[in-house]
XYZ file of C-alpha atoms in Angstrom:
111
model
C 0.000 0.000 0.000
C 1.082 3.568 -0.704
C 1.996 5.652 2.387
C -0.559 8.295 3.399
C 2.000 11.116 3.000
C 2.593 10.071 -0.612
C -1.159 9.817 -1.256
C -1.620 13.308 0.218
C 1.152 14.678 -1.979
C -0.593 13.299 -5.060
C -3.688 15.455 -4.464
C -2.964 18.557 -6.517
C -5.677 20.662 -4.872
C -3.858 20.248 -1.543
C -0.538 21.512 -2.862
C -0.943 24.767 -1.005
C -3.611 23.447 1.336
C -3.883 24.560 4.917
C -2.961 22.362 7.882
C -6.669 21.815 8.541
C -7.379 20.798 4.947
C -4.470 18.357 5.019
C -5.647 16.974 8.375
C -9.110 16.239 7.014
C -7.681 14.824 3.799
C -5.514 12.529 5.932
C -8.576 11.314 7.851
C -10.382 10.624 4.575
C -7.387 8.748 3.141
C -6.900 6.645 6.284
C -10.608 5.769 6.199
C -10.644 5.034 2.455
C -7.552 2.818 2.711
C -9.383 0.639 5.247
C -12.911 0.765 3.793
C -14.475 -1.919 1.636
C -15.356 -1.302 -2.043
C -18.689 0.222 -0.915
C -16.782 2.772 1.172
C -17.738 1.293 4.549
C -16.006 -0.288 7.535
C -17.196 -3.202 9.626
C -17.516 -2.576 13.357
C -14.429 -4.741 13.970
C -12.433 -2.782 11.365
C -13.624 0.478 12.926
C -12.448 -0.589 16.371
C -9.120 -1.765 14.965
C -8.629 1.505 13.083
C -9.380 3.488 16.244
C -6.851 1.437 18.216
C -4.086 1.697 15.627
C -4.650 5.232 14.307
C -6.405 7.042 17.174
C -4.852 5.442 20.244
C -3.552 8.703 21.680
C -7.099 10.026 21.931
C -8.739 6.882 23.316
C -5.962 5.631 25.597
C -7.030 5.753 29.236
C -10.625 6.678 28.381
C -12.066 3.175 28.836
C -13.577 3.896 32.276
C -15.307 7.111 31.250
C -19.085 6.690 30.912
C -19.088 8.745 27.683
C -16.428 6.494 26.117
C -18.355 3.379 27.126
C -21.530 4.917 25.684
C -19.824 5.669 22.352
C -18.251 2.223 22.054
C -21.408 0.392 23.132
C -23.369 2.381 20.539
C -20.871 1.096 17.988
C -21.453 -2.454 19.271
C -25.225 -2.049 19.135
C -25.298 -0.462 15.685
C -28.071 -2.291 13.858
C -26.264 -1.909 10.546
C -23.075 -3.921 10.432
C -21.062 -1.279 8.586
C -19.937 2.265 9.405
C -19.876 4.887 6.644
C -17.517 7.869 6.492
C -20.061 10.289 7.976
C -20.621 8.045 10.999
C -16.867 7.522 11.300
C -16.279 11.293 11.424
C -18.982 11.707 14.086
C -17.310 8.919 16.058
C -13.895 10.617 15.806
C -15.284 13.986 16.891
C -17.150 12.408 19.807
C -14.062 10.553 20.996
C -11.900 13.657 20.581
C -14.249 15.852 22.616
C -14.166 13.527 25.627
C -10.446 12.760 25.416
C -7.898 13.814 28.015
C -5.533 14.483 25.107
C -7.815 17.296 23.914
C -7.278 19.122 27.206
C -3.529 18.702 26.796
C -3.768 20.092 23.253
C -5.766 23.075 24.530
C -3.007 23.806 27.042
C -0.237 23.968 24.418
C 1.372 27.393 24.351
C 0.699 29.221 21.107
C 3.060 32.135 21.765
C 6.664 32.354 22.988
């Protein structure tokens, strides 16, 4: 498989893209590289992708009620597959409750 950085570089519209545009393009590429031909992920693939690509945000969150609610909702999903829209909602939800987000907010932006 082609590395994400190389895939990103091949997208001409992102040549002068902002950090935010490149971040979202990276999310889309990571998702697409794991998705099936219909553009969806199984629940097991979703969990695996979260563990391998989003571990910093979910590490240590297992005992939080909100985390358990999000993951159990994933387990109870009546449809077996997760589409990109649901995946993005999942990422945002996990980010908002993450301890890492607080650490990011505390990063100094000036010298």
